[in-house]
Amino acid sequence: MAATSTPSSLTSKLRVHALDGAVVGAAYLGTTPVFALAEGVLAFAGEEPLRVEAHKGVLLSLAADARSILTGGDDGRVVRTRGDGSTEVVFEQKGRWIDQVALGADAVAFSVGKTAHFKPAKGETKTLDVASSVGGLAFAYKGTRLAVAHYGGVTLWFPNAQAKPELLEWKGSHRGVAFSPDMRFVVTTMQEPALHGWRLADGGHMRMSGYPARVKSMAFTAGGKFLVTSGSNEAILWPFASKEGPMGKQPTMLAPRDVRVSCVAAHPKDEVIAVGFEDGMVMMVRISDGAEILVRAPDASPVAAMAWRADGGALCIGTEGGKAGVLVL
């Protein structure tokens, strides 16, 4: 029998859902997969399907933890939706767009234009104005430090402290932003096809370039050993295990194809990633040896969002064409 490079397949185990609207986000609330649709609806794909109208308009931003999903829309509202489908309007300013949202342990953050808002569970909302429209928000894994990405860099803000916000400068438009799990690095996606990072200990710069397209999806792997990104025809994994981060090192490239990667998701416990492509294909890849398993066959609709269940035992997938899939391992 001739050898073949065709990956093994889990496509028969993928539970398919048809959704009325383009998927723009995905998350798990407990064990229930939830898909965010561009039209402002959250579609719960549990045993009893549920549709929640979070926004009367376009859903622009999403963040989630195990208990709730926080969304922002062009209706000027920030809405928290819980696992039972109940909603709470956290903030409302008619006529404005809520471009970015973030969820912390005991607080939420969101942005309106150039202003970042920090709203704790108890106490008053605080605001910070930055140089341009906010491109991304991220809470530190511990404490209440907030990273605010914008043109010219990232501002690190301690809303509960008197300390002046710290500006990490780098020319260009910074969009998505993330702290590494060990809190040693901050990384941004940029408007140009590149990433930029800073070592928090000394402010050292980390330039990650060479992409053929803008990076729209990134995720740190379990423990923060790698940062996996889209932006190329394979998943790009930058090494972050050493104190220098990826500087002077080549990235690992997995799941190479002739189609661009549109979305990535890192397994919460194991060195495994899910890689979604612009033609709708999804691969599950083991980092140690590059072994691939086909999860979803291509259907010409780009993968827009993926999320792992907190225990790593399930993966949900949504496409721009409004198709969704749930894989229980």
Short mmCIF file of C-alpha atoms in Angstrom, two decimals:
data_model
loop_
_atom_site.label_atom_id
_atom_site.label_comp_id
_atom_site.label_asym_id
_atom_site.label_seq_id
_atom_site.Cartn_x
_atom_site.Cartn_y
_atom_site.Cartn_z
CA MET A 1 0.00 0.00 0.00
CA ALA A 2 1.38 3.43 -0.93
CA ALA A 3 2.11 5.89 1.83
CA THR A 4 -0.21 8.87 2.11
CA SER A 5 0.03 12.25 3.81
CA THR A 6 -3.74 12.59 4.17
CA PRO A 7 -4.48 13.43 7.83
CA SER A 8 -6.77 11.27 9.93
CA SER A 9 -10.25 12.67 10.31
CA LEU A 10 -12.75 13.59 13.02
CA THR A 11 -15.24 15.14 10.60
CA SER A 12 -17.83 12.44 11.32
CA LYS A 13 -17.90 13.55 14.97
CA LEU A 14 -18.53 17.23 14.14
CA ARG A 15 -22.07 18.24 15.07
CA VAL A 16 -23.24 20.77 12.48
CA HIS A 17 -25.48 23.79 13.14
CA ALA A 18 -26.94 26.21 10.58
CA LEU A 19 -27.08 29.77 11.90
CA ASP A 20 -28.92 32.71 10.34
CA GLY A 21 -26.04 35.16 10.07
CA ALA A 22 -22.29 35.47 9.83
CA VAL A 23 -20.37 34.25 12.88
CA VAL A 24 -18.03 36.87 14.37
CA GLY A 25 -17.17 35.19 17.69
CA ALA A 26 -17.41 31.96 19.65
CA ALA A 27 -17.12 30.97 23.31
CA TYR A 28 -18.16 28.38 25.87
CA LEU A 29 -20.38 29.28 28.80
CA GLY A 30 -19.72 26.30 31.03
CA THR A 31 -20.27 23.36 28.67
CA THR A 32 -22.53 25.24 26.23
CA PRO A 33 -21.05 26.54 22.96
CA VAL A 34 -22.24 30.03 22.03
CA PHE A 35 -21.83 31.72 18.66
CA ALA A 36 -21.93 35.50 18.25
CA LEU A 37 -23.55 36.65 15.03
CA ALA A 38 -22.81 39.93 13.26
CA GLU A 39 -26.48 40.94 13.51
CA GLY A 40 -26.22 41.21 17.32
CA VAL A 41 -27.54 37.78 18.29
CA LEU A 42 -25.91 35.16 20.53
CA ALA A 43 -26.85 31.63 19.41
CA PHE A 44 -26.57 29.03 22.19
CA ALA A 45 -25.92 25.59 20.66
CA GLY A 46 -26.62 23.44 23.71
CA GLU A 47 -29.18 20.67 24.16
CA GLU A 48 -31.88 23.34 24.04
CA PRO A 49 -30.99 25.90 21.35
CA LEU A 50 -31.47 29.51 22.42
CA ARG A 51 -31.11 32.83 20.62
CA VAL A 52 -30.48 35.99 22.63
CA GLU A 53 -30.68 39.45 21.04
CA ALA A 54 -27.80 41.19 22.78
CA HIS A 55 -27.73 44.19 20.42
CA LYS A 56 -30.16 46.02 18.17
CA GLY A 57 -27.57 46.35 15.42
CA VAL A 58 -24.13 45.04 14.53
CA LEU A 59 -22.08 43.21 17.16
CA LEU A 60 -18.59 44.74 17.06
CA SER A 61 -16.62 43.15 19.90
CA LEU A 62 -16.68 40.14 22.22
CA ALA A 63 -14.86 38.80 25.26
CA ALA A 64 -15.78 35.78 27.37
CA ASP A 65 -14.97 33.77 30.46
CA ALA A 66 -16.61 30.61 31.82
CA ARG A 67 -19.48 32.56 33.37
CA SER A 68 -20.49 35.24 30.89
CA ILE A 69 -19.97 36.84 27.48
CA LEU A 70 -19.37 40.56 27.18
CA THR A 71 -20.27 42.21 23.87
CA GLY A 72 -20.18 45.67 22.37
CA GLY A 73 -22.28 46.90 19.47
CA ASP A 74 -22.98 49.80 17.14
CA ASP A 75 -26.08 50.48 19.26
CA GLY A 76 -23.80 52.03 21.89
CA ARG A 77 -24.37 49.25 24.41
CA VAL A 78 -22.09 46.95 26.39
CA VAL A 79 -24.03 43.81 27.32
CA ARG A 80 -23.17 40.91 29.62
CA THR A 81 -24.93 37.63 28.75
CA ARG A 82 -24.91 34.71 31.18
CA GLY A 83 -25.30 30.98 30.68
CA ASP A 84 -29.06 31.02 31.32
CA GLY A 85 -29.55 33.58 28.54
CA SER A 86 -30.16 36.50 30.87
CA THR A 87 -28.65 39.84 29.87
CA GLU A 88 -27.42 42.92 31.70
CA VAL A 89 -26.72 46.28 30.06
CA VAL A 90 -23.38 47.33 31.55
CA PHE A 91 -23.09 50.63 29.67
CA GLU A 92 -25.06 52.58 27.08
CA GLN A 93 -24.22 55.65 25.05
CA LYS A 94 -26.54 56.09 22.10
CA GLY A 95 -24.97 57.11 18.82
CA ARG A 96 -21.52 55.69 19.67
CA TRP A 97 -19.83 52.42 18.73
CA ILE A 98 -18.36 50.06 21.33
CA ASP A 99 -15.25 49.05 19.43
CA GLN A 100 -13.49 46.86 22.02
CA VAL A 101 -14.41 44.94 25.18
CA ALA A 102 -12.42 42.92 27.75
CA LEU A 103 -13.32 40.80 30.78
CA GLY A 104 -11.28 40.77 33.98
CA ALA A 105 -11.68 38.83 37.21
CA ASP A 106 -13.73 41.54 38.95
CA ALA A 107 -14.11 44.17 36.25
CA VAL A 108 -14.95 44.84 32.64
CA ALA A 109 -13.37 47.22 30.15
CA PHE A 110 -14.62 48.70 26.92
CA SER A 111 -13.77 51.50 24.53
CA VAL A 112 -15.65 54.29 22.78
CA GLY A 113 -13.43 56.02 20.23
CA LYS A 114 -10.24 57.20 21.95
CA THR A 115 -11.57 56.53 25.47
CA ALA A 116 -11.02 53.31 27.42
CA HIS A 117 -13.49 52.63 30.25
CA PHE A 118 -12.76 50.49 33.32
CA LYS A 119 -15.85 49.38 35.27
CA PRO A 120 -15.20 47.37 38.46
CA ALA A 121 -17.78 45.08 40.03
CA LYS A 122 -18.00 47.62 42.87
CA GLY A 123 -17.08 51.27 42.65
CA GLU A 124 -17.04 53.98 40.03
CA THR A 125 -16.19 53.64 36.35
CA LYS A 126 -12.86 55.20 35.38
CA THR A 127 -11.73 56.39 31.95
CA LEU A 128 -8.47 56.89 30.08
CA ASP A 129 -8.02 58.84 26.85
CA VAL A 130 -5.31 57.66 24.45
CA ALA A 131 -3.75 59.04 21.27
CA SER A 132 -6.15 57.46 18.79
CA SER A 133 -9.12 55.11 18.60
CA VAL A 134 -8.54 52.10 20.83
CA GLY A 135 -7.45 49.12 18.73
CA GLY A 136 -7.48 46.46 21.45
CA LEU A 137 -7.98 45.84 25.18
CA ALA A 138 -6.62 43.08 27.43
CA PHE A 139 -6.59 42.51 31.18
CA ALA A 140 -3.52 41.11 32.89
CA TYR A 141 -4.00 37.56 34.16
CA LYS A 142 -3.60 38.81 37.72
CA GLY A 143 -4.50 42.16 39.20
CA THR A 144 -6.26 45.00 37.40
CA ARG A 145 -3.62 46.12 34.92
CA LEU A 146 -5.15 46.86 31.52
CA ALA A 147 -3.33 46.99 28.19
CA VAL A 148 -4.80 49.54 25.76
CA ALA A 149 -3.56 49.28 22.16
CA HIS A 150 -3.70 52.34 19.88
CA TYR A 151 -1.71 54.18 17.24
CA GLY A 152 1.89 54.54 18.41
CA GLY A 153 1.96 51.66 20.90
CA VAL A 154 0.29 50.26 24.00
CA THR A 155 -0.62 52.04 27.22
CA LEU A 156 -0.44 49.98 30.42
CA TRP A 157 -3.04 51.34 32.81
CA PHE A 158 -3.53 50.58 36.51
CA PRO A 159 -7.04 52.02 37.07
CA ASN A 160 -6.98 51.34 40.84
CA ALA A 161 -3.57 52.93 41.41
CA GLN A 162 -2.32 56.51 41.42
CA ALA A 163 0.59 55.57 39.17
CA LYS A 164 0.73 57.29 35.80
CA PRO A 165 -0.11 55.02 32.84
CA GLU A 166 2.99 53.59 31.15
CA LEU A 167 3.37 54.01 27.38
CA LEU A 168 5.15 51.28 25.41
CA GLU A 169 5.96 53.04 22.17
CA TRP A 170 6.30 51.69 18.65
CA LYS A 171 5.30 53.53 15.50
CA GLY A 172 2.27 52.21 13.66
CA SER A 173 -1.32 51.19 14.30
CA HIS A 174 -1.66 48.52 17.00
CA ARG A 175 -4.84 46.48 17.06
CA GLY A 176 -5.25 43.22 18.98
CA VAL A 177 -3.26 42.98 22.23
CA ALA A 178 -2.44 40.16 24.64
CA PHE A 179 -0.38 39.53 27.77
CA SER A 180 1.63 36.32 27.88
CA PRO A 181 0.32 33.89 30.55
CA ASP A 182 3.49 34.38 32.65
CA MET A 183 3.06 38.18 32.43
CA ARG A 184 6.54 38.72 30.98
CA PHE A 185 5.45 40.01 27.58
CA VAL A 186 2.83 42.13 25.83
CA VAL A 187 2.19 41.49 22.13
CA THR A 188 0.10 43.37 19.57
CA THR A 189 -1.17 42.63 16.10
CA MET A 190 -0.61 45.56 13.77
CA GLN A 191 -2.39 47.11 10.81
CA GLU A 192 0.64 46.11 8.74
CA PRO A 193 1.45 42.38 8.36
CA ALA A 194 3.49 42.09 11.56
CA LEU A 195 3.37 41.65 15.32
CA HIS A 196 5.16 43.76 17.87
CA GLY A 197 6.02 42.84 21.44
CA TRP A 198 7.66 44.26 24.54
CA ARG A 199 9.47 42.58 27.43
CA LEU A 200 7.82 44.07 30.50
CA ALA A 201 10.96 43.69 32.64
CA ASP A 202 13.03 46.14 30.59
CA GLY A 203 10.79 47.43 27.79
CA GLY A 204 12.83 45.56 25.17
CA HIS A 205 11.26 45.39 21.71
CA MET A 206 10.33 42.25 19.80
CA ARG A 207 9.57 42.61 16.09
CA MET A 208 7.83 39.67 14.43
CA SER A 209 7.45 40.25 10.70
CA GLY A 210 7.53 38.41 7.36
CA TYR A 211 3.79 37.74 7.10
CA PRO A 212 2.10 37.91 3.69
CA ALA A 213 -1.11 39.27 5.28
CA ARG A 214 -2.28 41.08 8.40
CA VAL A 215 -2.51 38.92 11.51
CA LYS A 216 -6.14 38.86 12.67
CA SER A 217 -5.99 35.93 15.10
CA MET A 218 -3.46 35.00 17.78
CA ALA A 219 -3.36 32.91 20.95
CA PHE A 220 -0.79 31.81 23.50
CA THR A 221 -0.52 28.06 23.97
CA ALA A 222 -0.99 26.39 27.35
CA GLY A 223 1.69 27.72 29.68
CA GLY A 224 2.74 30.40 27.20
CA LYS A 225 5.49 28.43 25.46
CA PHE A 226 4.34 29.57 22.00
CA LEU A 227 2.29 32.36 20.45
CA VAL A 228 0.32 30.92 17.53
CA THR A 229 -0.96 33.26 14.81
CA SER A 230 -2.78 33.49 11.50
CA GLY A 231 -1.54 35.71 8.66
CA SER A 232 0.10 33.07 6.48
CA ASN A 233 -0.61 29.81 4.62
CA GLU A 234 0.32 27.88 7.76
CA ALA A 235 0.06 28.45 11.49
CA ILE A 236 3.03 30.49 12.71
CA LEU A 237 4.26 29.71 16.24
CA TRP A 238 6.72 32.12 17.86
CA PRO A 239 8.72 30.72 20.82
CA PHE A 240 8.18 32.56 24.11
CA ALA A 241 9.68 30.10 26.62
CA SER A 242 12.97 31.97 27.13
CA LYS A 243 13.37 35.34 28.84
CA GLU A 244 14.27 36.96 25.50
CA GLY A 245 11.09 35.71 23.88
CA PRO A 246 11.30 35.04 20.12
CA MET A 247 14.19 37.39 19.35
CA GLY A 248 16.89 35.69 17.28
CA LYS A 249 14.77 32.56 16.86
CA GLN A 250 12.83 31.20 13.91
CA PRO A 251 9.12 30.43 14.31
CA THR A 252 7.69 26.94 13.98
CA MET A 253 5.31 26.54 11.03
CA LEU A 254 2.54 23.93 11.17
CA ALA A 255 -0.34 22.76 8.94
CA PRO A 256 1.03 24.21 5.67
CA ARG A 257 -1.48 24.57 2.81
CA ASP A 258 -2.02 26.72 -0.26
CA VAL A 259 -4.87 28.51 1.56
CA ARG A 260 -4.43 31.24 4.15
CA VAL A 261 -5.06 30.64 7.86
CA SER A 262 -7.95 32.79 9.10
CA CYS A 263 -8.31 31.74 12.73
CA VAL A 264 -6.33 29.93 15.43
CA ALA A 265 -7.23 28.59 18.89
CA ALA A 266 -4.87 27.05 21.44
CA HIS A 267 -5.93 24.06 23.56
CA PRO A 268 -6.28 25.18 27.19
CA LYS A 269 -4.21 22.33 28.64
CA ASP A 270 -2.21 20.48 25.97
CA GLU A 271 0.32 21.51 23.32
CA VAL A 272 -2.35 21.29 20.62
CA ILE A 273 -3.80 23.97 18.36
CA ALA A 274 -6.86 24.28 16.13
CA VAL A 275 -6.14 25.96 12.79
CA GLY A 276 -8.97 27.35 10.66
CA PHE A 277 -8.54 28.36 7.01
CA GLU A 278 -10.18 30.79 4.61
CA ASP A 279 -11.80 27.87 2.73
CA GLY A 280 -13.53 26.58 5.87
CA MET A 281 -11.16 23.71 6.65
CA VAL A 282 -10.13 23.16 10.28
CA MET A 283 -7.16 21.07 11.38
CA MET A 284 -6.16 19.99 14.86
CA VAL A 285 -2.36 19.91 15.14
CA ARG A 286 -0.01 18.54 17.80
CA ILE A 287 2.86 20.97 18.26
CA SER A 288 5.54 18.44 19.25
CA ASP A 289 5.55 16.54 15.94
CA GLY A 290 3.15 18.43 13.64
CA ALA A 291 0.67 15.53 13.51
CA GLU A 292 -2.59 16.68 11.90
CA ILE A 293 -6.22 15.60 12.29
CA LEU A 294 -8.91 16.94 9.96
CA VAL A 295 -11.80 18.38 11.98
CA ARG A 296 -13.83 20.18 9.31
CA ALA A 297 -13.75 19.76 5.53
CA PRO A 298 -13.50 22.87 3.34
CA ASP A 299 -16.73 24.49 2.11
CA ALA A 300 -15.49 27.86 0.74
CA SER A 301 -16.64 29.84 3.80
CA PRO A 302 -13.79 31.29 5.92
CA VAL A 303 -13.47 30.14 9.53
CA ALA A 304 -14.25 33.26 11.56
CA ALA A 305 -14.14 32.02 15.16
CA MET A 306 -13.16 29.00 17.26
CA ALA A 307 -13.15 28.29 20.98
CA TRP A 308 -12.15 25.38 23.20
CA ARG A 309 -14.19 24.30 26.20
CA ALA A 310 -12.32 25.09 29.43
CA ASP A 311 -11.41 21.43 30.04
CA GLY A 312 -10.20 21.02 26.45
CA GLY A 313 -12.77 18.32 25.75
CA ALA A 314 -14.67 20.15 23.03
CA LEU A 315 -14.11 22.66 20.23
CA CYS A 316 -16.66 24.94 18.57
CA ILE A 317 -16.20 26.46 15.11
CA GLY A 318 -18.08 29.22 13.28
CA THR A 319 -17.78 30.51 9.70
CA GLU A 320 -18.51 33.76 7.93
CA GLY A 321 -21.22 31.91 6.00
CA GLY A 322 -23.22 31.20 9.15
CA LYS A 323 -22.32 27.55 9.56
CA ALA A 324 -21.20 26.21 12.92
CA GLY A 325 -19.75 22.96 14.18
CA VAL A 326 -19.20 21.46 17.61
CA LEU A 327 -16.67 18.69 18.17
CA VAL A 328 -16.79 16.74 21.44
CA LEU A 329 -13.62 14.73 21.91
#
